[in-house]
């Protein structure tokens, strides 16, 4: 009996990702413990503040589901708003597992239930990612205009580079051509078809951009509350630096749930906004604690519903 060949590169990459996630989380836990005394005296969280943060998280999920619904419907994929909301929250919960299990589940759901090809759905997801990159760079550059700090030059290069990447992808995708004769070429064509939908529906693309900025506003309120809870006021220009990159990281899950990575990134960007590293890390950790609690409370039933829908769709297909 022949054994299946092992992809050593994939195995090594997977283990490297797990080690990176563990190291980031361990470092975050140690850093919070070491700096706890610095912020514990000023820590003042009320029930109303926690409820408002929860409402902002739920609002962001609703806005995100609206983006997904819009992108799917312009491509004649009839997926309901609340259906997208449930699958999305199930995916958010699943992404706390290794290997982006939530994202894989979401792709699989639309393949089984709505017969959407993986490559086409990947193209539609890429559209949203590019629009988010453009919104992130635009908002962050506005924040940099109003902020002067020693790290500002580095961030100018970072966000300017993001803007260049986003614009290049939008302009260049129409010139990409693949041969349909090969399997890879056919897959690539379907991916580009999904991505190119942005050019056929400019108003819907603008509406998606508008929804992304609503997401930024909701996260901005959350972060302002979290900073206030630990006794630190934060200016709108500083939020323009912190919020967009935090939103982008929620879409680009690198470690499980971006645990550790998101908190360290917000802390680092807080330095460019003239704040203390520990202040940014603590505010992000506080937001994470409420986010995780809500994710498990709502994501659990959503995951159960999603799996039942997949099972019923498989039975109907047989």
Short mmCIF file of C-alpha atoms in Angstrom, two decimals:
data_model
loop_
_atom_site.label_atom_id
_atom_site.label_comp_id
_atom_site.label_asym_id
_atom_site.label_seq_id
_atom_site.Cartn_x
_atom_site.Cartn_y
_atom_site.Cartn_z
CA UNK A 1 0.00 0.00 0.00
CA UNK A 2 1.52 3.28 -1.15
CA UNK A 3 1.62 6.20 1.20
CA UNK A 4 0.62 9.64 0.02
CA UNK A 5 3.64 11.90 -0.49
CA UNK A 6 4.18 14.43 2.25
CA UNK A 7 4.47 18.08 1.29
CA UNK A 8 7.36 19.01 3.55
CA UNK A 9 7.12 22.68 2.61
CA UNK A 10 3.43 22.88 3.60
CA UNK A 11 4.08 21.04 6.85
CA UNK A 12 6.98 23.34 7.70
CA UNK A 13 4.89 26.42 6.89
CA UNK A 14 2.04 25.17 9.04
CA UNK A 15 4.32 24.52 12.01
CA UNK A 16 5.99 27.90 11.55
CA UNK A 17 2.57 29.58 11.63
CA UNK A 18 1.63 27.71 14.81
CA UNK A 19 4.94 28.63 16.49
CA UNK A 20 4.54 32.28 15.47
CA UNK A 21 1.01 32.41 16.88
CA UNK A 22 2.09 30.76 20.14
CA UNK A 23 5.04 33.13 20.49
CA UNK A 24 2.90 36.23 19.85
CA UNK A 25 0.24 35.17 22.35
CA UNK A 26 2.81 34.19 24.98
CA UNK A 27 4.66 37.49 24.53
CA UNK A 28 1.37 39.40 24.77
CA UNK A 29 0.37 37.60 27.98
CA UNK A 30 3.75 38.27 29.56
CA UNK A 31 3.72 41.93 28.49
CA UNK A 32 0.20 42.52 29.87
CA UNK A 33 1.18 40.83 33.15
CA UNK A 34 4.36 42.90 33.49
CA UNK A 35 2.56 46.18 32.78
CA UNK A 36 -0.67 45.40 34.64
CA UNK A 37 0.18 47.61 37.61
CA UNK A 38 0.78 50.55 35.27
CA UNK A 39 -2.83 50.58 34.04
CA UNK A 40 -4.84 48.70 36.68
CA UNK A 41 -5.32 51.77 38.90
CA UNK A 42 -6.90 53.77 36.08
CA UNK A 43 -8.93 50.84 34.74
CA UNK A 44 -12.61 51.81 34.92
CA UNK A 45 -15.01 49.69 32.87
CA UNK A 46 -18.75 50.12 33.33
CA UNK A 47 -21.62 47.95 32.14
CA UNK A 48 -22.76 50.68 29.74
CA UNK A 49 -19.28 50.86 28.16
CA UNK A 50 -19.17 47.08 27.71
CA UNK A 51 -22.66 47.09 26.15
CA UNK A 52 -21.69 49.91 23.77
CA UNK A 53 -18.60 48.00 22.67
CA UNK A 54 -20.76 44.91 22.08
CA UNK A 55 -23.22 46.96 20.01
CA UNK A 56 -20.36 48.35 17.91
CA UNK A 57 -19.04 44.82 17.29
CA UNK A 58 -22.51 43.63 16.25
CA UNK A 59 -22.90 46.70 14.04
CA UNK A 60 -19.57 45.96 12.34
CA UNK A 61 -20.66 42.36 11.69
CA UNK A 62 -23.92 43.62 10.16
CA UNK A 63 -22.03 46.05 7.92
CA UNK A 64 -19.58 43.33 6.91
CA UNK A 65 -22.47 40.99 6.03
CA UNK A 66 -24.01 43.77 3.92
CA UNK A 67 -20.74 44.04 1.96
CA UNK A 68 -20.73 40.29 1.30
CA UNK A 69 -24.38 40.31 0.24
CA UNK A 70 -23.78 43.20 -2.14
CA UNK A 71 -20.73 41.59 -3.76
CA UNK A 72 -22.59 38.28 -4.20
CA UNK A 73 -25.79 39.76 -5.61
CA UNK A 74 -24.06 41.83 -8.27
CA UNK A 75 -22.76 38.48 -9.52
CA UNK A 76 -26.29 36.98 -9.47
CA UNK A 77 -25.64 34.85 -6.39
CA UNK A 78 -28.86 35.01 -4.37
CA UNK A 79 -27.59 34.79 -0.83
CA UNK A 80 -29.68 36.42 1.89
CA UNK A 81 -28.36 39.07 4.25
CA UNK A 82 -28.98 37.10 7.45
CA UNK A 83 -27.61 33.98 5.78
CA UNK A 84 -24.38 35.86 5.10
CA UNK A 85 -24.36 37.16 8.66
CA UNK A 86 -24.64 33.65 10.15
CA UNK A 87 -22.00 32.15 7.84
CA UNK A 88 -19.70 35.10 8.52
CA UNK A 89 -19.93 34.80 12.32
CA UNK A 90 -19.40 31.04 12.02
CA UNK A 91 -16.28 31.77 9.96
CA UNK A 92 -15.02 34.31 12.52
CA UNK A 93 -15.31 31.67 15.22
CA UNK A 94 -13.68 29.05 12.98
CA UNK A 95 -10.73 31.31 12.27
CA UNK A 96 -9.67 30.96 15.90
CA UNK A 97 -8.69 27.44 14.88
CA UNK A 98 -5.46 26.79 12.95
CA UNK A 99 -5.20 26.98 9.14
CA UNK A 100 -8.03 29.52 8.74
CA UNK A 101 -10.67 26.84 9.26
CA UNK A 102 -13.43 29.48 9.28
CA UNK A 103 -12.49 30.84 5.87
CA UNK A 104 -12.34 27.30 4.46
CA UNK A 105 -15.79 26.62 5.93
CA UNK A 106 -17.19 29.77 4.30
CA UNK A 107 -15.81 28.82 0.89
CA UNK A 108 -17.17 25.29 1.31
CA UNK A 109 -20.61 26.55 2.35
CA UNK A 110 -21.08 28.63 -0.80
CA UNK A 111 -19.73 25.79 -2.94
CA UNK A 112 -22.20 23.24 -1.50
CA UNK A 113 -25.26 25.43 -0.87
CA UNK A 114 -25.05 27.97 -3.71
CA UNK A 115 -22.84 26.09 -6.19
CA UNK A 116 -20.31 28.96 -6.27
CA UNK A 117 -16.96 27.81 -7.60
CA UNK A 118 -14.05 28.22 -5.16
CA UNK A 119 -12.08 30.29 -7.65
CA UNK A 120 -15.02 32.62 -8.38
CA UNK A 121 -15.69 33.12 -4.67
CA UNK A 122 -11.98 33.76 -4.18
CA UNK A 123 -12.16 36.48 -6.81
CA UNK A 124 -15.12 38.12 -5.07
CA UNK A 125 -13.26 37.98 -1.75
CA UNK A 126 -10.23 39.54 -3.45
CA UNK A 127 -12.40 42.45 -4.60
CA UNK A 128 -13.37 43.23 -1.04
CA UNK A 129 -9.78 42.88 0.10
CA UNK A 130 -8.52 45.36 -2.50
CA UNK A 131 -11.27 47.85 -1.61
CA UNK A 132 -10.33 47.45 2.05
CA UNK A 133 -6.66 48.03 1.23
CA UNK A 134 -7.56 51.24 -0.61
CA UNK A 135 -9.81 52.45 2.22
CA UNK A 136 -7.13 51.58 4.78
CA UNK A 137 -4.42 53.50 2.94
CA UNK A 138 -6.68 56.51 2.29
CA UNK A 139 -7.89 56.83 5.89
CA UNK A 140 -4.43 56.21 7.35
CA UNK A 141 -2.79 58.78 5.06
CA UNK A 142 -5.35 61.32 6.26
CA UNK A 143 -4.37 60.45 9.81
CA UNK A 144 -0.69 60.88 8.99
CA UNK A 145 -1.32 64.34 7.56
CA UNK A 146 -2.56 65.41 11.00
CA UNK A 147 0.08 63.46 12.95
CA UNK A 148 3.80 64.15 13.21
CA UNK A 149 5.98 61.60 14.99
CA UNK A 150 9.31 59.88 14.52
CA UNK A 151 7.64 56.80 13.03
CA UNK A 152 5.53 58.77 10.56
CA UNK A 153 7.94 58.32 7.63
CA UNK A 154 7.80 54.55 7.97
CA UNK A 155 4.01 54.64 7.99
CA UNK A 156 3.96 56.97 4.96
CA UNK A 157 5.91 54.31 3.09
CA UNK A 158 3.68 51.51 4.39
CA UNK A 159 0.33 53.11 3.59
CA UNK A 160 1.60 54.66 0.37
CA UNK A 161 2.74 51.19 -0.67
CA UNK A 162 -0.69 49.74 0.18
CA UNK A 163 -2.37 52.41 -1.95
CA UNK A 164 -0.03 51.66 -4.87
CA UNK A 165 -0.74 47.91 -4.58
CA UNK A 166 -4.50 48.44 -4.49
CA UNK A 167 -4.54 50.81 -7.47
CA UNK A 168 -2.20 48.56 -9.46
CA UNK A 169 -4.46 45.55 -8.90
CA UNK A 170 -7.58 47.45 -9.92
CA UNK A 171 -5.97 48.84 -13.07
CA UNK A 172 -3.92 45.80 -14.03
CA UNK A 173 -6.53 43.05 -13.61
CA UNK A 174 -8.29 43.98 -16.86
CA UNK A 175 -5.13 43.24 -18.82
CA UNK A 176 -4.60 39.76 -17.35
CA UNK A 177 -5.26 36.90 -19.76
CA UNK A 178 -5.17 33.15 -19.17
CA UNK A 179 -5.50 30.19 -21.48
CA UNK A 180 -8.74 28.24 -20.87
CA UNK A 181 -7.18 25.04 -22.22
CA UNK A 182 -5.45 24.12 -18.95
CA UNK A 183 -7.11 23.45 -15.61
CA UNK A 184 -5.05 26.16 -13.91
CA UNK A 185 -5.96 28.59 -16.68
CA UNK A 186 -9.68 27.84 -16.30
CA UNK A 187 -9.48 28.34 -12.53
CA UNK A 188 -7.59 31.61 -13.01
CA UNK A 189 -10.18 32.85 -15.49
CA UNK A 190 -13.01 32.27 -12.99
CA UNK A 191 -10.99 34.04 -10.30
CA UNK A 192 -10.42 37.05 -12.56
CA UNK A 193 -14.12 37.07 -13.50
CA UNK A 194 -15.00 37.45 -9.85
CA UNK A 195 -12.36 40.11 -9.32
CA UNK A 196 -13.28 42.02 -12.50
CA UNK A 197 -16.88 42.42 -11.30
CA UNK A 198 -15.72 45.62 -9.61
CA UNK A 199 -15.27 47.22 -13.03
CA UNK A 200 -18.75 46.20 -14.22
CA UNK A 201 -20.46 47.55 -11.08
CA UNK A 202 -18.75 50.81 -10.05
CA UNK A 203 -21.68 52.06 -7.98
CA UNK A 204 -21.79 48.86 -5.97
CA UNK A 205 -18.02 49.17 -5.47
CA UNK A 206 -18.52 52.72 -4.15
CA UNK A 207 -21.29 51.47 -1.85
CA UNK A 208 -18.93 48.78 -0.53
CA UNK A 209 -16.28 51.43 0.11
CA UNK A 210 -18.86 53.47 2.00
CA UNK A 211 -19.73 50.45 4.15
CA UNK A 212 -16.04 49.91 4.88
CA UNK A 213 -15.79 53.47 6.21
CA UNK A 214 -18.84 52.77 8.39
CA UNK A 215 -16.88 49.78 9.74
CA UNK A 216 -13.97 52.11 10.48
CA UNK A 217 -16.30 54.44 12.40
CA UNK A 218 -17.71 51.61 14.52
CA UNK A 219 -14.26 50.30 15.39
CA UNK A 220 -13.16 53.86 16.09
CA UNK A 221 -15.90 54.19 18.71
CA UNK A 222 -14.84 50.85 20.24
CA UNK A 223 -11.20 51.82 20.44
CA UNK A 224 -12.00 55.27 21.85
CA UNK A 225 -14.03 53.60 24.61
CA UNK A 226 -11.24 51.09 25.33
CA UNK A 227 -8.65 53.85 25.58
CA UNK A 228 -10.99 55.83 27.85
CA UNK A 229 -11.47 52.78 30.10
CA UNK A 230 -7.72 52.71 30.80
CA UNK A 231 -7.70 56.47 31.38
CA UNK A 232 -6.26 57.62 28.03
CA UNK A 233 -7.97 60.03 25.66
CA UNK A 234 -7.24 59.59 21.95
CA UNK A 235 -7.63 62.05 19.11
CA UNK A 236 -9.55 61.36 15.87
CA UNK A 237 -6.30 61.60 13.88
CA UNK A 238 -4.74 58.90 16.05
CA UNK A 239 -7.79 56.69 15.53
CA UNK A 240 -7.37 57.15 11.77
CA UNK A 241 -3.96 55.49 12.12
CA UNK A 242 -5.06 52.65 14.40
CA UNK A 243 -8.54 51.69 13.15
CA UNK A 244 -7.93 50.99 9.44
CA UNK A 245 -4.96 48.66 9.96
CA UNK A 246 -6.87 46.83 12.72
CA UNK A 247 -9.79 46.34 10.30
CA UNK A 248 -7.46 45.09 7.58
CA UNK A 249 -5.96 42.56 9.99
CA UNK A 250 -9.44 41.23 10.78
CA UNK A 251 -9.79 40.36 7.07
CA UNK A 252 -6.27 38.99 6.64
CA UNK A 253 -6.12 36.28 9.30
CA UNK A 254 -2.45 35.33 9.62
CA UNK A 255 -2.41 33.67 13.04
CA UNK A 256 -5.54 31.97 14.49
CA UNK A 257 -7.95 34.84 15.07
CA UNK A 258 -4.93 37.14 14.61
CA UNK A 259 -4.38 36.60 18.33
CA UNK A 260 -1.40 38.59 19.49
CA UNK A 261 -0.68 40.03 16.05
CA UNK A 262 -3.57 42.49 16.16
CA UNK A 263 -2.73 43.65 19.69
CA UNK A 264 0.98 44.16 18.93
CA UNK A 265 0.17 45.97 15.68
CA UNK A 266 -2.23 48.37 17.40
CA UNK A 267 0.39 48.97 20.07
CA UNK A 268 3.06 49.70 17.46
CA UNK A 269 0.82 52.05 15.47
CA UNK A 270 -0.10 53.79 18.73
CA UNK A 271 3.57 54.78 19.01
CA UNK A 272 3.30 56.59 15.68
CA UNK A 273 0.26 58.40 17.05
CA UNK A 274 2.35 59.65 19.98
CA UNK A 275 0.89 57.22 22.52
CA UNK A 276 2.58 54.68 24.75
CA UNK A 277 3.09 51.11 23.47
CA UNK A 278 1.54 49.54 26.56
CA UNK A 279 -1.48 51.81 26.28
CA UNK A 280 -2.20 50.64 22.75
CA UNK A 281 -1.63 46.99 23.66
CA UNK A 282 -3.91 47.21 26.71
CA UNK A 283 -6.70 48.94 24.78
CA UNK A 284 -6.49 46.31 22.03
CA UNK A 285 -6.45 43.49 24.59
CA UNK A 286 -9.53 44.86 26.32
CA UNK A 287 -11.35 45.08 22.98
CA UNK A 288 -10.21 41.52 22.19
CA UNK A 289 -11.62 40.16 25.44
CA UNK A 290 -15.11 41.46 24.65
CA UNK A 291 -14.78 40.46 20.99
CA UNK A 292 -13.87 36.85 21.87
CA UNK A 293 -16.76 36.56 24.35
CA UNK A 294 -19.24 37.79 21.74
CA UNK A 295 -17.70 35.63 19.02
CA UNK A 296 -18.19 32.44 21.01
CA UNK A 297 -21.67 33.47 22.20
CA UNK A 298 -23.00 34.17 18.69
CA UNK A 299 -20.53 32.23 16.55
CA UNK A 300 -21.39 28.92 18.24
CA UNK A 301 -25.08 28.86 17.18
CA UNK A 302 -24.08 30.29 13.77
CA UNK A 303 -21.60 27.46 13.25
CA UNK A 304 -24.25 24.89 14.18
CA UNK A 305 -26.70 26.45 11.67
CA UNK A 306 -24.05 26.58 8.93
CA UNK A 307 -23.11 22.92 9.33
CA UNK A 308 -26.79 21.88 9.24
CA UNK A 309 -27.31 23.86 6.01
CA UNK A 310 -24.29 22.18 4.43
CA UNK A 311 -25.56 18.73 5.47
CA UNK A 312 -29.05 19.40 4.07
CA UNK A 313 -27.59 20.70 0.80
CA UNK A 314 -25.49 17.53 0.45
CA UNK A 315 -28.53 15.34 1.05
CA UNK A 316 -30.55 17.25 -1.55
CA UNK A 317 -27.73 16.84 -4.09
CA UNK A 318 -27.59 13.03 -3.63
#
